[in-house]
mmCIF file of C-alpha atoms in Angstrom:
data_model
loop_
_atom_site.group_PDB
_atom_site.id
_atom_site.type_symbol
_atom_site.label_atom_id
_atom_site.label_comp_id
_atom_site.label_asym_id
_atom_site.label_seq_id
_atom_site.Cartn_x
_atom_site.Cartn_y
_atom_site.Cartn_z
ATOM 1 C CA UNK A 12 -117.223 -189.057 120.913
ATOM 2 C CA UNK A 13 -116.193 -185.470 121.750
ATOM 3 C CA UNK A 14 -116.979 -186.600 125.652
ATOM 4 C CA UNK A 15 -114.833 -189.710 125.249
ATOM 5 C CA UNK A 16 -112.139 -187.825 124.190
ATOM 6 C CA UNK A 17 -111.990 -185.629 126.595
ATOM 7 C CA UNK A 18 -111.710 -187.902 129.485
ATOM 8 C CA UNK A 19 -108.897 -189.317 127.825
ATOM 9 C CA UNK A 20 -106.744 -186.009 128.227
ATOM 10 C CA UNK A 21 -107.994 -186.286 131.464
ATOM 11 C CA UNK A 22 -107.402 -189.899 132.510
ATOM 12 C CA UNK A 23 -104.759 -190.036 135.370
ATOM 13 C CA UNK A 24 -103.852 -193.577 134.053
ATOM 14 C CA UNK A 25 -102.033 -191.802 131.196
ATOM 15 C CA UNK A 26 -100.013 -189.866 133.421
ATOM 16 C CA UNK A 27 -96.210 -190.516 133.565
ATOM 17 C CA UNK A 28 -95.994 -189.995 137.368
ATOM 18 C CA UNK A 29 -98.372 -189.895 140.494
ATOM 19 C CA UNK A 30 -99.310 -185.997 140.658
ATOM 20 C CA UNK A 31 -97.524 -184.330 142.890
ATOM 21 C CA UNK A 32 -100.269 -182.662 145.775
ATOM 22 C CA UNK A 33 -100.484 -180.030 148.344
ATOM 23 C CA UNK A 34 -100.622 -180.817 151.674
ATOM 24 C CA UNK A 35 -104.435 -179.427 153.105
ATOM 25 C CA UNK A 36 -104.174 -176.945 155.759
ATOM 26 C CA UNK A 37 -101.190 -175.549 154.059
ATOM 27 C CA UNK A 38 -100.475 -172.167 152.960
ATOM 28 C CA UNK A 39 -99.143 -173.619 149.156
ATOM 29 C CA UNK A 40 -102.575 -175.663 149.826
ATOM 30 C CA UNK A 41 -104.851 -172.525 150.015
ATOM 31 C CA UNK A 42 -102.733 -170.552 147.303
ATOM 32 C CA UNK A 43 -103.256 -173.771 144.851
ATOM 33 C CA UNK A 44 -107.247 -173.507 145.671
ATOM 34 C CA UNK A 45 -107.210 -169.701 145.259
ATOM 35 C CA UNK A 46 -105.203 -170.298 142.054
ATOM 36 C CA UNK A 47 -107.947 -172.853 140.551
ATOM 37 C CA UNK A 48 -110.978 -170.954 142.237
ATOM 38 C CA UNK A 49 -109.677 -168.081 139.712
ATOM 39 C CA UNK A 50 -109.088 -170.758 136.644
ATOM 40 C CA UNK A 51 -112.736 -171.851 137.236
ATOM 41 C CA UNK A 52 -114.137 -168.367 137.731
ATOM 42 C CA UNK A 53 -113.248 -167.682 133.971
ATOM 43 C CA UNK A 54 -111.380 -164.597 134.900
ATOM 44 C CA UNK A 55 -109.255 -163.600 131.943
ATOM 45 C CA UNK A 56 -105.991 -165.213 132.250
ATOM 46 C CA UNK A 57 -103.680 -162.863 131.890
ATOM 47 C CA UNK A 58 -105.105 -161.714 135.402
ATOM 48 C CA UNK A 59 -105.283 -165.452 137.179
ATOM 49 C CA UNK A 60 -101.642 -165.205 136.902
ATOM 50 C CA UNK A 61 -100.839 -162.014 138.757
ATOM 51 C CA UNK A 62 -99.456 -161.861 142.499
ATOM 52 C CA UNK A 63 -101.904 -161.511 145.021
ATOM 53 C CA UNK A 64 -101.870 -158.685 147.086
ATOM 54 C CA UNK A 65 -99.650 -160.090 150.217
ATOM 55 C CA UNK A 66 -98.741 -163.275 149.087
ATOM 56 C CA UNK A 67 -95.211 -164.731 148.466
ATOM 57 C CA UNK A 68 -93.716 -164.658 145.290
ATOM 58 C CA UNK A 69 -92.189 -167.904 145.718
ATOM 59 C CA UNK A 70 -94.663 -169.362 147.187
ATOM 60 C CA UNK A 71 -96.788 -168.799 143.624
ATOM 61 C CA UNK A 72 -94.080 -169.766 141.545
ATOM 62 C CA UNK A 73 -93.874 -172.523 143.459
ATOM 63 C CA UNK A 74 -97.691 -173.659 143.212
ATOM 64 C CA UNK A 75 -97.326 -173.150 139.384
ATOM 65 C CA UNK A 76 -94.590 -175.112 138.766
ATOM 66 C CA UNK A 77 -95.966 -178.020 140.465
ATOM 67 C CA UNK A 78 -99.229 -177.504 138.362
ATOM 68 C CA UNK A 79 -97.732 -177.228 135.201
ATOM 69 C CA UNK A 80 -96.363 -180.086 135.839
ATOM 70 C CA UNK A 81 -98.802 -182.210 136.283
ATOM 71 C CA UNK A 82 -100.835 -180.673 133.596
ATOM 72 C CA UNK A 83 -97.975 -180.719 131.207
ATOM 73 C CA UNK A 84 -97.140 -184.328 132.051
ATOM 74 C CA UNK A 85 -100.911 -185.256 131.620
ATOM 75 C CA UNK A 86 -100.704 -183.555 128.116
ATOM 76 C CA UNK A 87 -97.694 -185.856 127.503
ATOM 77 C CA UNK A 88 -99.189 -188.633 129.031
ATOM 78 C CA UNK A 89 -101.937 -188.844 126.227
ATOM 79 C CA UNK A 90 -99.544 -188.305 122.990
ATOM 80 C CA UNK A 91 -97.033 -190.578 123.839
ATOM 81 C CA UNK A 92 -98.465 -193.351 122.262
ATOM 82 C CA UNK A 93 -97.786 -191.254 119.031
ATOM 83 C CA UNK A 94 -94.216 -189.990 120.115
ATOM 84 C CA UNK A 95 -92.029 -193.410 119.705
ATOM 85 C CA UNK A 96 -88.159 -193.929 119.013
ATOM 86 C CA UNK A 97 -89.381 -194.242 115.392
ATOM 87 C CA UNK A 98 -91.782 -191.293 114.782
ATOM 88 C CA UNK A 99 -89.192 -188.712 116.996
ATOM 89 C CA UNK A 100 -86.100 -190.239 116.571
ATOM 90 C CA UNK A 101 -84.165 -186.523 117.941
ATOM 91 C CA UNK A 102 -86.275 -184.522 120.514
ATOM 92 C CA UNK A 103 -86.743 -181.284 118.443
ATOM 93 C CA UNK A 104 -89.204 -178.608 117.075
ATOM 94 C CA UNK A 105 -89.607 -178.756 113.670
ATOM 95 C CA UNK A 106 -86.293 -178.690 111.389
ATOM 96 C CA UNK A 107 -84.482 -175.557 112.996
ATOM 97 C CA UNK A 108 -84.176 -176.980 117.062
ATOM 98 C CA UNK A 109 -82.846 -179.489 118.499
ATOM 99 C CA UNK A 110 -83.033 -180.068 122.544
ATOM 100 C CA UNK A 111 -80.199 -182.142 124.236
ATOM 101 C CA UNK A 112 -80.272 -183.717 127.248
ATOM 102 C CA UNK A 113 -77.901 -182.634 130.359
ATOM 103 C CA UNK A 114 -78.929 -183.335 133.929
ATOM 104 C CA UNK A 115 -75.298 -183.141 135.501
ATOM 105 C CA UNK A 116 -75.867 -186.848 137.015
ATOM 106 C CA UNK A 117 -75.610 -189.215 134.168
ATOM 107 C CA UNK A 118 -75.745 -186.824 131.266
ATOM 108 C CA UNK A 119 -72.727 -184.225 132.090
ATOM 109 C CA UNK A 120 -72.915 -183.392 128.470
ATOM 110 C CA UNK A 121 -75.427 -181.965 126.545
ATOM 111 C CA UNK A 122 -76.569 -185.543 124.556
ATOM 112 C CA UNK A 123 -78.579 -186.413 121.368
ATOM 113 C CA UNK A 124 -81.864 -188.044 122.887
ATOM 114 C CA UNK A 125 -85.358 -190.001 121.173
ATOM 115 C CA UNK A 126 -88.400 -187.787 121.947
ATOM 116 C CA UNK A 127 -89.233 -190.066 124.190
ATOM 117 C CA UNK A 128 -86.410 -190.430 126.315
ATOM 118 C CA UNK A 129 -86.052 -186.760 126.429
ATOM 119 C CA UNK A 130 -89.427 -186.067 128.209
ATOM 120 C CA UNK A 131 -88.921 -189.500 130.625
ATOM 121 C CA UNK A 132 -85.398 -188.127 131.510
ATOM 122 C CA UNK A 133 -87.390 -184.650 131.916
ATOM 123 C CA UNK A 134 -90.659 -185.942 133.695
ATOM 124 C CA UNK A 135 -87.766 -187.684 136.489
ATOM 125 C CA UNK A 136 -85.429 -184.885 136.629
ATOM 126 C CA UNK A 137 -88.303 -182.214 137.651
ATOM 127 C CA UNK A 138 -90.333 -184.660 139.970
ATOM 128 C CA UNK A 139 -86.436 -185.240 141.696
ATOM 129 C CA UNK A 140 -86.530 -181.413 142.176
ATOM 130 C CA UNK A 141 -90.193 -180.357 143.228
ATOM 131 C CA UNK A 142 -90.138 -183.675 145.907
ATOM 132 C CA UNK A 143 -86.673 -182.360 147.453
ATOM 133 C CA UNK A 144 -87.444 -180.220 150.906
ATOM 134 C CA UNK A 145 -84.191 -177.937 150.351
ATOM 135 C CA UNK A 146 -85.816 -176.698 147.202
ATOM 136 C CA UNK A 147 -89.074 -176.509 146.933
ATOM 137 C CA UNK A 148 -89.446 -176.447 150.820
ATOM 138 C CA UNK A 149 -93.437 -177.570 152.604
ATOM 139 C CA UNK A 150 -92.661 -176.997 155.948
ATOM 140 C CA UNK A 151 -94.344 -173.560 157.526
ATOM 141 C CA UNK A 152 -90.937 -171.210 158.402
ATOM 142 C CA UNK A 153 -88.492 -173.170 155.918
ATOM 143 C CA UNK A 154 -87.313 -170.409 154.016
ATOM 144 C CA UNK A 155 -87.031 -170.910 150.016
ATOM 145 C CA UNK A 156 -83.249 -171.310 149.332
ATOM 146 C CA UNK A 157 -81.222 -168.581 147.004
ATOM 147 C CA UNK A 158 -81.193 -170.000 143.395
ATOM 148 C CA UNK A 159 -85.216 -171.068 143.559
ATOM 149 C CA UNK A 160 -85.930 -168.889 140.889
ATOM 150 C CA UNK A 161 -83.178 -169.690 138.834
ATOM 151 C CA UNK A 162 -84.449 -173.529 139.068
ATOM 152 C CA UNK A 163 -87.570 -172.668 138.445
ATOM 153 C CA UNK A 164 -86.575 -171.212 135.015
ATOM 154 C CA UNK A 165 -84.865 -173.937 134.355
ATOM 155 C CA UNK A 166 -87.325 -176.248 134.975
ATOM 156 C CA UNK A 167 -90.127 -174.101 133.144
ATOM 157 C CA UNK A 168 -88.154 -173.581 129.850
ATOM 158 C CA UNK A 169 -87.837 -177.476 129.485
ATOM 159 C CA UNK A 170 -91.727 -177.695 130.246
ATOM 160 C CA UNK A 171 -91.686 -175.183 127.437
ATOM 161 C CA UNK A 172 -89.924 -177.584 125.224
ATOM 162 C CA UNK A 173 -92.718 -180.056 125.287
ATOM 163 C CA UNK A 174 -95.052 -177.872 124.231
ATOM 164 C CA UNK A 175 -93.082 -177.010 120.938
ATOM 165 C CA UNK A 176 -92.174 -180.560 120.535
ATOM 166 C CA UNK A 177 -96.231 -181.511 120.939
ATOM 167 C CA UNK A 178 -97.813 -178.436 118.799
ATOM 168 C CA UNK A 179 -95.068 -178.670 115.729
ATOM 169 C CA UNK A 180 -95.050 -182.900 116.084
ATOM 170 C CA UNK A 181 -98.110 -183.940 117.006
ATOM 171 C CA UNK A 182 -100.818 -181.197 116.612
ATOM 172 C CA UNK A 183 -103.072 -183.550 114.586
ATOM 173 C CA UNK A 184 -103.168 -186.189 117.336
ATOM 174 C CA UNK A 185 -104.459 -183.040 119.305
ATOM 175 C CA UNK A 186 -107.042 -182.462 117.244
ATOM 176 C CA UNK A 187 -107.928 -185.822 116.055
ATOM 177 C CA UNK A 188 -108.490 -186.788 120.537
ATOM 178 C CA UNK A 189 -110.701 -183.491 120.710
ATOM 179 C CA UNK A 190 -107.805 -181.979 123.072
ATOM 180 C CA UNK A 191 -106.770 -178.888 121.371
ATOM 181 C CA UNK A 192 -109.278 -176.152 123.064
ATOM 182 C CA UNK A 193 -107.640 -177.793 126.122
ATOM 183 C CA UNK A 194 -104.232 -177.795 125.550
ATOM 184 C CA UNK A 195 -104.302 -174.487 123.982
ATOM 185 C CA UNK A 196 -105.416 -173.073 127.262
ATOM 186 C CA UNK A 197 -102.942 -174.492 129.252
ATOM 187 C CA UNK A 198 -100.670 -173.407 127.049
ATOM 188 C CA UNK A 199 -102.394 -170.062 127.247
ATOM 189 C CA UNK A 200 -102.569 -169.848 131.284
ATOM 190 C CA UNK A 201 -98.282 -171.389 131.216
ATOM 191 C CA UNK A 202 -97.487 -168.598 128.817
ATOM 192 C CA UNK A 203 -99.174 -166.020 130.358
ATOM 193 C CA UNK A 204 -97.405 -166.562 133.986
ATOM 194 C CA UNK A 205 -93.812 -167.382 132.617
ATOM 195 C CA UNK A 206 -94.129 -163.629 130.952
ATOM 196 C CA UNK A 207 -96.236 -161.897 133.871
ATOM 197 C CA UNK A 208 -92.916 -163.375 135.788
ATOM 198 C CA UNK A 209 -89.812 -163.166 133.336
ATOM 199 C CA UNK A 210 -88.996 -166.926 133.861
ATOM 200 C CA UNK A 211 -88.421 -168.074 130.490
ATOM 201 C CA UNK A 212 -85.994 -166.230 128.094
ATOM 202 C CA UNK A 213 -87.800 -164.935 125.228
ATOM 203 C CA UNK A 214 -85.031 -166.891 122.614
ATOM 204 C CA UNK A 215 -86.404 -169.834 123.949
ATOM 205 C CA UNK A 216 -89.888 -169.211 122.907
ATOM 206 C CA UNK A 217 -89.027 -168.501 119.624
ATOM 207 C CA UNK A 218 -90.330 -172.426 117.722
ATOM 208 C CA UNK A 219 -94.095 -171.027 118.774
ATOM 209 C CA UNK A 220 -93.584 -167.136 118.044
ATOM 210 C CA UNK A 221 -95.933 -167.023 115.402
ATOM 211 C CA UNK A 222 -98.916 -169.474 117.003
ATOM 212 C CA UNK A 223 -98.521 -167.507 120.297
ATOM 213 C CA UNK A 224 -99.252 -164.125 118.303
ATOM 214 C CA UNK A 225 -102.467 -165.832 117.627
ATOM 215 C CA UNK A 226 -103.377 -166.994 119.988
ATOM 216 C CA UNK A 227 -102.246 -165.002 122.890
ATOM 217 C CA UNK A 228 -103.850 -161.902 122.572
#
């Protein structure tokens, strides 16, 4: 049963979008191997998510961005059947936050959403960004443009947001699918880097103070 479960968290079917890949022969390529060859290795995480020596720092923000992504939006992916218009009528964590929508585009304002339509208008609006060449750049000598860090925060502290909406909404379908040693390392390794890096502003990660305490060491 455990087994079963399992491959459902991993089941690309459940996905939202196709995963976003690296090129082989790339230099993001090798980074995103050296990245996972560490993951694997059981290193402790806290040092899988330190610079290399030599190695760009936007080049490994930009490899872990595109891997939380997909990871994130596989985590999704499996508890949406549980997140509906009716169950998460206001995307929010627990009674004290609320997240609104605003994308600049069709949103200018920051809007009431569903649960759901917050992390479909979320899952489009980063896969927009991380497939556009002038930001997230994949050709050798294209240079990383100015504000890439500053989108990258932005994008990571709405990843974030799933995460508190999942662990305070839907923790028991976590548990009940066999998911949570998975999810809580993902959570673990996504923590771990946005604080190695100072990409997320620590008000935001107030909603999970108390579990990351515990489990964060």
């Amino acid at each position: 049963m455990m087994a079963l479960c399992l491959k459902q968290v991993f089941n690309k079917d459940k996905t939202f979008r196709p995963r976003k890949k690296f090129e082989p022969g790339t230099q993001r390529f090798e980074l995103y191997k050296k990245a996972q060859a560490s993951l694997k290795s059981g290193l402790d995480l806290k040092a899988v998510v330190q610079l290399p020596p030599g190695e760009s720092i936007n080049d490994w923000i930009a490899v872990h961005v595109v891997d939380f992504f997909n990871r994130i939006n596989l985590i999704y992916g499996t508890m949406s059947e549980y997140c509906t218009e009716k169950s998460c009528p206001i995307m929010s964590g627990g009674l004290k936050y609320e997240y609104r929508w605003q994308d600049d585009n069709k949103y200018k304002k920051p809007t009431k959403l569903s649960a759901p339509q917050y992390m479909c208008m979320l899952m489009d609006w980063i896969e927009m960004l991380i497939n556009n060449e002038d930001i997230f750049p994949t050709r050798i000598g294209v240079p990383f443009p100015k504000q890439f860090q500053q989108v990258c925060t932005k994008i990571l502290t709405r990843l974030f947001r799933v995460f508190v909406h999942v662990y305070i909404h839907h923790f028991d379908s976590i548990i009940n699918m066999g998911a949570e040693a998975h999810v809580n390392t993902c959570y673990k390794h996504f923590y771990y880097f946005i604080r190695e890096f100072s990409l997320v502003d620590h008000r935001e990660l107030e909603p999970l103070k108390e579990m990351t305490e515990r489990i964060c060491h």
